[in-house]
Coordinates of C-alpha atoms in Angstrom, one line a residue:
Chain S
X1 CA 210.9 148.8 11.5
X2 CA 213.9 146.7 12.6
X3 CA 214.3 145.8 16.3
X4 CA 216.6 148.4 17.3
X5 CA 213.6 151.0 16.7
X6 CA 211.4 149.0 19.0
X7 CA 214.3 148.9 21.3
X8 CA 214.3 152.7 21.3
X9 CA 210.9 153.1 21.4
X10 CA 210.3 151.1 24.3
X11 CA 212.7 153.1 26.2
X12 CA 211.2 156.2 25.1
X13 CA 207.5 154.9 26.1
X14 CA 208.8 154.0 29.6
X15 CA 210.7 157.3 30.2
X16 CA 207.5 159.1 29.3
X17 CA 205.9 157.6 32.1
X18 CA 208.6 157.8 34.1
X19 CA 208.5 161.5 34.2
X20 CA 204.4 161.6 34.7
X21 CA 205.6 159.8 38.0
X22 CA 208.3 162.2 38.7
X23 CA 206.4 165.2 37.8
X24 CA 203.2 163.9 40.2
X25 CA 205.9 163.5 43.2
X26 CA 206.6 167.1 42.2
X27 CA 203.5 168.4 42.2
X28 CA 202.8 166.7 45.4
X29 CA 206.1 168.2 47.1
X30 CA 203.5 169.8 49.7
X31 CA 201.0 167.7 50.2
X32 CA 200.2 166.3 53.7
X33 CA 201.4 162.7 54.6
X34 CA 202.2 162.2 50.6
X35 CA 204.2 159.4 49.6
X36 CA 206.5 159.3 46.5
X37 CA 205.8 156.6 43.9
X38 CA 208.6 155.2 41.7
X39 CA 208.4 153.1 38.8
X40 CA 210.4 149.9 38.4
X41 CA 211.9 148.7 35.2
X42 CA 213.4 145.7 33.6
X43 CA 214.9 144.4 30.6
X44 CA 212.7 142.2 28.7
X45 CA 214.4 139.8 26.3
X46 CA 212.1 137.8 23.9
X47 CA 212.2 134.3 23.9
X48 CA 213.0 134.0 20.0
X49 CA 215.6 131.8 19.6
X50 CA 215.1 130.8 15.8
X51 CA 215.4 134.8 14.7
X52 CA 219.0 135.6 14.6
X53 CA 218.4 139.4 14.4
X54 CA 216.5 139.4 17.7
X55 CA 218.9 137.5 19.9
X56 CA 220.1 139.2 22.9
X57 CA 217.9 142.1 22.4
X58 CA 216.6 143.8 25.5
X59 CA 213.6 146.0 25.7
X60 CA 212.9 148.0 28.6
X61 CA 209.7 147.2 30.6
X62 CA 207.9 148.8 33.4
X63 CA 206.8 146.1 35.7
X64 CA 204.9 148.4 38.1
X65 CA 205.3 151.1 40.8
X66 CA 206.0 151.2 44.4
X67 CA 205.8 153.5 47.3
X68 CA 208.4 155.0 49.3
X69 CA 207.2 154.7 52.5
X70 CA 209.9 156.5 54.6
X71 CA 208.8 159.1 57.0
X72 CA 208.4 162.8 55.8
X73 CA 209.7 165.4 58.0
X74 CA 207.4 166.5 60.5
X75 CA 206.2 170.2 60.8
X76 CA 204.9 171.7 63.8
X77 CA 201.6 173.4 63.1
X78 CA 200.4 173.9 66.9
X79 CA 196.9 173.3 65.7
X80 CA 195.2 170.7 68.1
X81 CA 193.7 169.0 65.2
X82 CA 197.0 168.2 63.5
X83 CA 198.0 164.8 64.3
X84 CA 201.3 163.0 62.8
X85 CA 202.7 159.5 63.2
X86 CA 206.3 159.2 64.5
X87 CA 207.5 155.8 63.7
X88 CA 205.7 152.9 61.8
X89 CA 201.8 153.0 61.8
X90 CA 199.2 154.4 59.5
X91 CA 195.9 156.2 60.3
X92 CA 192.8 154.6 59.2
X93 CA 190.0 156.3 57.6
X94 CA 186.5 155.0 56.7
X95 CA 185.4 155.1 53.2
X96 CA 181.8 155.4 51.7
X97 CA 182.5 152.2 50.2
X98 CA 184.9 149.2 50.5
X99 CA 187.3 148.7 53.2
X100 CA 188.9 151.4 55.2
X101 CA 191.8 153.3 53.5
X102 CA 195.2 153.9 55.2
X103 CA 196.9 157.3 55.2
X104 CA 199.6 159.4 57.2
X105 CA 197.8 162.4 56.6
X106 CA 196.6 163.5 60.2
X107 CA 195.2 166.9 59.1
X108 CA 191.9 166.6 60.6
X109 CA 188.6 168.7 61.5
X110 CA 185.2 168.2 63.4
X111 CA 182.5 167.3 60.6
X112 CA 178.8 168.8 61.0
X113 CA 177.9 165.4 63.0
X114 CA 180.5 166.0 65.2
X115 CA 182.9 163.1 64.0
X116 CA 186.9 163.8 63.5
X117 CA 187.6 163.7 59.6
X118 CA 189.6 164.8 57.2
X119 CA 189.7 168.0 55.5
X120 CA 188.2 165.7 52.5
X121 CA 185.7 164.1 54.9
X122 CA 187.2 160.7 55.7
X123 CA 186.5 159.9 59.4
X124 CA 189.5 158.8 61.1
X125 CA 189.0 155.5 62.7
X126 CA 189.5 154.8 66.8
X127 CA 191.6 151.8 68.1
X128 CA 188.6 149.9 67.7
X129 CA 187.7 150.7 64.2
X130 CA 184.8 153.2 64.7
X131 CA 184.5 156.9 63.8
X132 CA 185.7 159.3 66.8
X133 CA 182.9 161.4 67.8
X134 CA 183.8 164.9 69.8
X135 CA 181.0 166.1 71.9
X136 CA 180.3 169.9 70.6
X137 CA 181.2 171.4 74.1
X138 CA 184.5 170.0 73.9
X139 CA 185.6 170.9 70.3
X140 CA 187.6 173.7 71.5
X141 CA 190.6 172.2 73.6
X142 CA 191.3 168.7 72.9
X143 CA 194.6 167.1 74.0
X144 CA 195.9 164.2 72.3
X145 CA 198.3 161.9 73.7
X146 CA 201.1 159.6 72.2
X147 CA 198.9 156.7 72.5
X148 CA 196.1 158.5 70.6
X149 CA 194.0 158.9 73.3
X150 CA 191.9 162.1 72.8
X151 CA 190.8 164.1 76.4
X152 CA 188.7 166.8 76.9
X153 CA 189.9 169.9 78.8
X154 CA 188.4 168.5 81.9
X155 CA 190.3 165.0 81.4
X156 CA 187.4 163.2 80.2
X157 CA 188.4 160.6 77.7
X158 CA 186.9 160.9 74.4
X159 CA 188.2 158.2 72.5
X160 CA 191.2 156.8 71.0
X161 CA 192.9 157.7 67.5
X162 CA 194.1 154.1 66.2
X163 CA 197.4 153.7 64.7
X164 CA 197.3 150.5 62.8
X165 CA 200.3 148.3 61.5
X166 CA 200.5 147.6 57.8
X167 CA 203.0 144.3 57.1
X168 CA 206.0 145.0 55.0
X169 CA 205.0 142.6 52.2
X170 CA 201.5 144.0 52.1
X171 CA 200.4 145.7 48.6
X172 CA 199.1 149.3 49.0
X173 CA 197.4 151.2 46.1
X174 CA 197.1 154.8 45.8
X175 CA 193.7 155.8 45.3
X176 CA 193.9 159.7 45.8
X177 CA 192.9 161.8 48.7
X178 CA 196.2 160.7 50.4
X179 CA 194.6 157.5 51.1
X180 CA 196.1 153.9 50.3
X181 CA 194.2 150.7 50.2
X182 CA 194.8 147.1 50.0
X183 CA 195.1 145.3 46.7
X184 CA 192.1 144.2 45.3
X185 CA 190.7 141.3 47.1
X186 CA 192.8 141.3 50.0
X187 CA 191.6 141.6 53.5
X188 CA 193.8 143.5 55.8
X189 CA 192.5 143.3 59.5
X190 CA 193.0 146.3 61.6
X191 CA 196.1 145.5 63.9
X192 CA 197.3 148.3 66.2
X193 CA 200.9 149.3 65.7
X194 CA 202.9 149.0 68.8
X195 CA 206.1 151.3 67.7
X196 CA 204.3 154.4 66.8
X197 CA 203.7 157.5 68.6
X198 CA 201.0 160.1 67.8
X199 CA 202.2 164.0 67.9
X200 CA 199.5 166.5 68.4
X201 CA 200.0 169.9 66.5
X202 CA 202.5 168.2 64.1
X203 CA 201.8 167.2 60.6
X204 CA 203.8 164.8 58.2
X205 CA 205.1 167.0 55.3
X206 CA 205.5 164.9 51.8
X207 CA 208.5 162.6 51.8
X208 CA 209.0 163.8 48.3
X209 CA 213.0 165.1 48.0
X210 CA 212.8 167.7 45.3
X211 CA 216.3 167.4 44.3
X212 CA 216.5 163.7 43.8
X213 CA 213.2 164.3 41.6
X214 CA 214.9 167.1 39.7
X215 CA 218.0 165.0 38.9
X216 CA 215.6 162.0 38.1
X217 CA 214.1 164.3 35.6
X218 CA 217.2 165.2 33.9
X219 CA 218.3 161.3 33.8
X220 CA 214.8 161.0 32.3
X221 CA 215.1 163.6 29.6
X222 CA 218.7 162.5 28.6
X223 CA 217.4 158.8 28.2
X224 CA 214.6 160.0 26.1
X225 CA 217.1 162.0 23.9
X226 CA 219.4 158.8 23.7
X227 CA 216.2 156.7 22.6
X228 CA 215.6 159.6 19.7
X229 CA 219.0 159.4 18.8
X230 CA 219.1 155.6 18.6
X231 CA 216.2 155.8 16.2
X232 CA 217.5 158.7 14.0
X233 CA 220.7 156.6 13.8
X234 CA 219.0 153.7 12.9
X235 CA 217.5 155.6 10.3
X236 CA 220.7 157.0 8.9
X237 CA 222.0 153.6 8.5
X238 CA 219.0 152.2 6.6
X239 CA 219.2 155.7 4.4
X240 CA 223.1 155.0 3.8
X241 CA 222.5 151.1 3.0
X242 CA 220.0 152.2 0.5
X243 CA 221.7 154.8 -1.4
X244 CA 225.0 152.9 -1.2
X245 CA 223.4 149.5 -2.7
X246 CA 221.4 151.5 -5.2
X247 CA 224.6 152.8 -6.7
X248 CA 226.0 149.5 -7.7
X249 CA 222.9 148.6 -9.8
Chain M
X1 CA 202.8 162.1 28.1
X2 CA 200.5 163.6 31.2
X3 CA 203.5 165.2 32.8
X4 CA 202.5 168.7 31.4
X5 CA 199.0 168.3 33.0
X6 CA 200.2 167.0 35.9
X7 CA 202.8 169.8 36.6
X8 CA 200.0 172.4 35.7
X9 CA 197.9 171.0 38.6
X10 CA 201.5 171.2 40.9
X11 CA 201.6 175.0 39.8
X12 CA 198.0 175.7 40.3
X13 CA 198.4 174.1 43.5
X14 CA 201.1 176.3 44.8
X15 CA 199.4 179.6 43.5
X16 CA 196.5 178.7 46.0
X17 CA 199.3 178.1 48.7
X18 CA 200.9 181.6 47.8
X19 CA 197.4 183.3 47.6
X20 CA 196.5 182.1 51.3
X21 CA 200.0 182.9 52.3
X22 CA 199.6 186.4 51.3
X23 CA 196.4 186.7 53.1
X24 CA 197.9 185.6 56.2
X25 CA 200.7 188.1 55.8
X26 CA 198.4 190.8 54.9
X27 CA 196.1 190.4 58.0
X28 CA 199.2 190.0 60.3
X29 CA 197.9 193.1 62.3
X30 CA 194.0 192.2 61.8
X31 CA 192.3 192.0 65.3
X32 CA 191.0 188.6 65.6
X33 CA 192.3 187.0 62.6
X34 CA 192.8 183.5 62.2
X35 CA 195.7 182.2 60.0
X36 CA 194.8 179.8 57.6
X37 CA 196.7 177.3 55.6
X38 CA 195.9 175.7 52.4
X39 CA 195.6 171.9 52.4
X40 CA 196.4 169.4 49.3
X41 CA 195.9 166.0 48.6
X42 CA 196.9 163.8 45.8
X43 CA 194.5 163.3 42.6
X44 CA 193.2 160.1 41.4
X45 CA 195.9 157.4 39.9
X46 CA 195.6 155.8 36.7
X47 CA 196.1 152.1 36.8
X48 CA 198.3 151.4 33.7
X49 CA 199.0 147.6 35.1
X50 CA 196.8 145.7 38.0
X51 CA 198.7 144.4 40.9
X52 CA 198.2 140.6 40.9
X53 CA 197.7 140.1 37.3
X54 CA 199.0 137.2 36.1
X55 CA 202.4 137.5 34.2
X56 CA 202.8 133.8 33.1
X57 CA 200.7 130.5 32.4
X58 CA 202.2 129.0 35.7
X59 CA 200.5 131.3 37.8
X60 CA 202.8 134.1 38.5
X61 CA 201.4 137.3 39.3
X62 CA 202.4 141.1 39.4
X63 CA 203.5 141.8 42.7
X64 CA 203.1 145.8 42.1
X65 CA 200.8 147.7 40.0
X66 CA 201.7 150.6 38.0
X67 CA 199.7 153.2 39.3
X68 CA 200.6 156.7 38.0
X69 CA 199.2 159.7 39.8
X70 CA 197.5 162.6 37.9
X71 CA 198.4 165.5 40.2
X72 CA 197.4 167.3 43.6
X73 CA 194.5 169.1 44.3
X74 CA 193.2 171.8 46.9
X75 CA 190.9 170.1 49.4
X76 CA 190.7 173.1 51.6
X77 CA 191.8 176.1 53.7
X78 CA 191.8 175.1 57.4
X79 CA 191.8 178.4 59.6
X80 CA 194.3 177.7 62.5
X81 CA 191.8 178.5 65.6
X82 CA 194.1 179.0 68.2
X83 CA 194.0 182.1 70.6
X84 CA 195.7 185.1 69.2
X85 CA 197.8 187.3 71.9
X86 CA 195.6 189.7 73.9
X87 CA 196.8 193.5 73.9
X88 CA 195.9 195.7 76.3
X89 CA 193.9 198.8 74.8
X90 CA 192.6 200.4 78.0
X91 CA 189.4 201.1 75.8
X92 CA 186.4 200.2 78.1
X93 CA 184.4 198.8 75.2
X94 CA 187.3 196.6 73.8
X95 CA 186.6 193.0 74.4
X96 CA 188.4 190.2 73.8
X97 CA 187.5 186.3 74.2
X98 CA 190.0 184.3 75.9
X99 CA 188.7 180.8 74.9
X100 CA 186.7 179.4 71.8
X101 CA 183.4 181.5 71.7
X102 CA 182.5 184.1 69.1
X103 CA 180.5 187.3 69.7
X104 CA 177.4 187.4 67.5
X105 CA 176.7 189.9 65.5
X106 CA 173.2 191.1 63.7
X107 CA 173.8 191.9 60.0
X108 CA 171.9 194.5 58.2
X109 CA 170.0 191.8 56.2
X110 CA 169.0 190.4 59.7
X111 CA 170.9 187.2 59.5
X112 CA 173.6 186.7 62.1
X113 CA 177.4 186.7 61.8
X114 CA 180.2 185.6 64.2
X115 CA 183.4 187.3 65.0
X116 CA 186.4 187.4 67.3
X117 CA 186.8 191.0 66.8
X118 CA 185.9 192.9 69.9
X119 CA 186.4 196.3 69.1
X120 CA 183.3 197.7 70.0
X121 CA 181.8 201.3 69.8
X122 CA 178.4 203.2 70.5
X123 CA 176.1 204.3 67.9
X124 CA 174.1 207.3 67.7
X125 CA 171.6 205.7 69.9
X126 CA 173.9 204.3 72.5
X127 CA 174.0 200.9 70.9
X128 CA 176.9 198.8 71.1
X129 CA 178.0 198.2 67.5
X130 CA 181.0 196.8 65.6
X131 CA 183.1 199.2 63.7
X132 CA 181.0 198.7 60.7
X133 CA 178.3 199.6 62.6
X134 CA 176.5 196.3 63.0
X135 CA 175.0 195.9 66.4
X136 CA 175.9 193.4 68.8
X137 CA 173.3 190.3 69.6
X138 CA 171.7 190.4 72.1
X139 CA 171.8 194.2 72.1
X140 CA 173.2 196.5 74.7
X141 CA 171.9 200.2 74.9
X142 CA 174.1 202.6 77.1
X143 CA 172.2 205.1 79.1
X144 CA 173.2 208.8 78.3
X145 CA 175.6 210.4 80.5
X146 CA 177.3 206.9 81.3
X147 CA 180.7 207.6 83.2
X148 CA 182.2 204.1 83.2
X149 CA 181.0 200.7 81.8
X150 CA 182.1 197.6 83.4
X151 CA 182.1 194.2 81.8
X152 CA 182.6 191.3 83.9
X153 CA 184.4 188.0 82.8
X154 CA 181.0 186.2 82.4
X155 CA 179.7 188.8 80.2
X156 CA 177.5 191.1 82.3
X157 CA 177.4 194.8 81.6
X158 CA 176.9 197.1 84.0
X159 CA 177.2 201.0 83.7
X160 CA 177.6 203.7 86.2
X161 CA 175.1 206.2 85.1
X162 CA 176.1 209.9 86.2
X163 CA 176.4 210.5 90.0
X164 CA 174.9 207.4 91.0
X165 CA 177.4 205.3 93.0
X166 CA 175.3 202.1 92.3
X167 CA 175.8 200.5 88.6
X168 CA 173.1 199.7 86.6
X169 CA 172.9 196.3 84.9
X170 CA 172.3 196.8 81.2
X171 CA 172.4 193.4 79.7
X172 CA 174.4 189.8 79.2
X173 CA 176.9 189.3 76.4
X174 CA 176.6 185.7 74.8
X175 CA 179.4 184.0 72.7
X176 CA 178.6 181.1 70.3
X177 CA 180.0 177.9 69.9
X178 CA 180.4 175.6 66.7
X179 CA 180.6 171.9 66.3
X180 CA 183.2 172.4 63.6
X181 CA 184.8 176.1 64.0
X182 CA 186.9 175.4 60.7
X183 CA 183.7 175.1 58.8
X184 CA 182.7 178.9 59.5
X185 CA 182.6 180.9 56.0
X186 CA 184.7 183.9 56.5
X187 CA 182.7 186.9 54.8
X188 CA 185.4 189.6 55.4
X189 CA 185.2 192.5 57.7
X190 CA 186.5 190.0 60.5
X191 CA 183.0 188.2 60.3
X192 CA 182.0 184.8 59.4
X193 CA 179.0 182.9 58.8
X194 CA 177.9 179.5 59.8
X195 CA 177.6 177.0 57.0
X196 CA 176.4 173.5 56.3
X197 CA 179.9 172.4 57.4
X198 CA 180.2 174.3 60.6
X199 CA 177.0 173.4 61.9
X200 CA 174.3 175.8 63.8
X201 CA 175.4 178.2 66.5
X202 CA 175.0 177.1 70.3
X203 CA 174.5 180.5 72.3
X204 CA 176.2 180.2 75.6
X205 CA 177.2 182.4 78.4
X206 CA 180.8 183.7 78.9
X207 CA 182.5 181.3 81.7
X208 CA 180.4 178.0 80.6
X209 CA 182.7 175.1 79.7
X210 CA 184.4 175.5 76.7
X211 CA 183.3 178.9 75.6
X212 CA 185.8 181.2 77.5
X213 CA 185.5 184.5 79.3
X214 CA 185.9 187.7 78.4
X215 CA 188.4 190.4 78.9
X216 CA 187.4 194.0 79.2
X217 CA 190.1 196.7 77.6
X218 CA 191.8 193.9 75.7
X219 CA 191.9 193.1 72.0
X220 CA 192.9 189.9 70.5
X221 CA 195.8 190.0 68.2
X222 CA 196.0 188.0 64.7
X223 CA 197.5 184.7 65.3
X224 CA 199.4 184.8 62.2
X225 CA 203.2 183.6 62.7
X226 CA 204.7 185.9 60.3
X227 CA 208.4 184.0 60.1
X228 CA 206.6 180.8 59.7
X229 CA 204.4 182.5 56.7
X230 CA 207.7 183.9 55.2
X231 CA 209.4 180.5 55.4
X232 CA 206.2 178.9 53.8
X233 CA 206.3 181.6 51.2
X234 CA 210.0 180.5 50.3
X235 CA 209.0 176.8 49.9
X236 CA 206.0 177.7 48.0
X237 CA 207.9 179.7 45.4
X238 CA 210.5 177.1 44.9
X239 CA 207.9 174.0 44.7
X240 CA 206.2 176.4 41.9
X241 CA 209.6 176.8 39.9
X242 CA 210.1 172.9 40.2
X243 CA 206.8 172.3 38.8
X244 CA 207.4 174.6 36.3
X245 CA 211.0 172.8 35.5
X246 CA 209.1 169.5 34.9
X247 CA 206.9 171.3 32.2
X248 CA 210.1 172.7 30.5
X249 CA 211.4 168.9 30.9
X250 CA 208.2 167.7 29.2
X251 CA 208.4 170.1 26.5
X252 CA 212.0 169.5 25.7
X253 CA 211.1 165.9 25.4
X254 CA 208.3 166.3 23.0
X255 CA 210.5 168.6 20.9
X256 CA 213.1 165.8 20.8
X257 CA 210.5 163.2 19.8
X258 CA 209.3 165.8 16.8
X259 CA 213.4 166.0 15.9
X260 CA 213.5 162.3 15.0
X261 CA 212.5 162.8 11.4

């Protein structure tokens, strides 16, 4: 196979991956606190100065995915157990194993043992990094202030939901269940965020923009067709060359 | 190409979403009904390239990994346990809880169920029962020839019998509270049962902190906000359509691949 076929193959493989990522975003267009992820591509020019046929041939190469960290729309739910962050900050959740995960999903409930947890059962961490316990007689009416302080009906302070800062250059990996964790082997100390507000009775909707994803999907499909066209065009060329050269022997 | 499977999880999630919304709308006028919402979370991610992997011998490392998500899952249906509006019925056996407690009902198999529906009736033996005929726990029996029943905010039931000007105290209505109200399992007929997620019921007297008070002659409306449900229904339908479009795109791309040769 000639270099042309490999170029179109590299394009079609990456476009499939691109479609997978776009579809994942669309599937999560109603997932609370979801952050869209996008693949990054770059051209890859092999260093083969000796081979004339491959000079200047640029393959498509996927170099990674990044997370779109823009704020999703805040939707009012009215439920006292729904919290959302406005501004720069993350909720932190204890995991059974490994370091705490980060999420913008504040869809909370009280667990059987009285801790404030997500619907998937991850305990939310207070500003000092411990799970937040809610005494049973206070489960009814909680009020959560903009600083994350939880108080009972009679004004007793029960704890403070922590809103933590994740540095802009910090690598975050999605691990599902709306959680993000720092890259493997990296330590991310819990550091309180100063410019974020906690809003009770709101949840942050997914930041997926459906129109953007739909147009991306159209682009991907056309690029894929282009790659297929390139392969079949190249095939035609080879066939014609064989036929014509064959005629003169 | 994983897009077909990913979009399928998206469509299934929206189906669940529409089911939950339809149930809310259907119960918009059900006494004591609490609106629910389907909660979604993203599925696991497949790591194609690990972040931090070396890209050259000189020690350059990949700044970001390639993580392709595999779709969406439904993690639960959350009941919105806010107070429904109280509607005056002037029926002396209608009760509404203004607060967070639940009435305790004895089911025929001897177990307990919990409800916010306080539209009680009398059985043939004068027992206070729910509309299905299940007895209220603790039981209250009305004497014959009761003129009028008075149930105060603390749940004390007293009856005025025949021509006696002094009321007879019949009993005390208690309410149940739970550490995790959202963990109660709905079983239909406006009843909920305790589960491992909700924890055991704590029985308290109306008026205790965090329990709420009783209002005689009122019923609690459902807390379904119909306008919100309809707008949610619209976005669920559109999200479903978008996922089906993604399936269509993946299908067309595969067909393109088939046509190369």
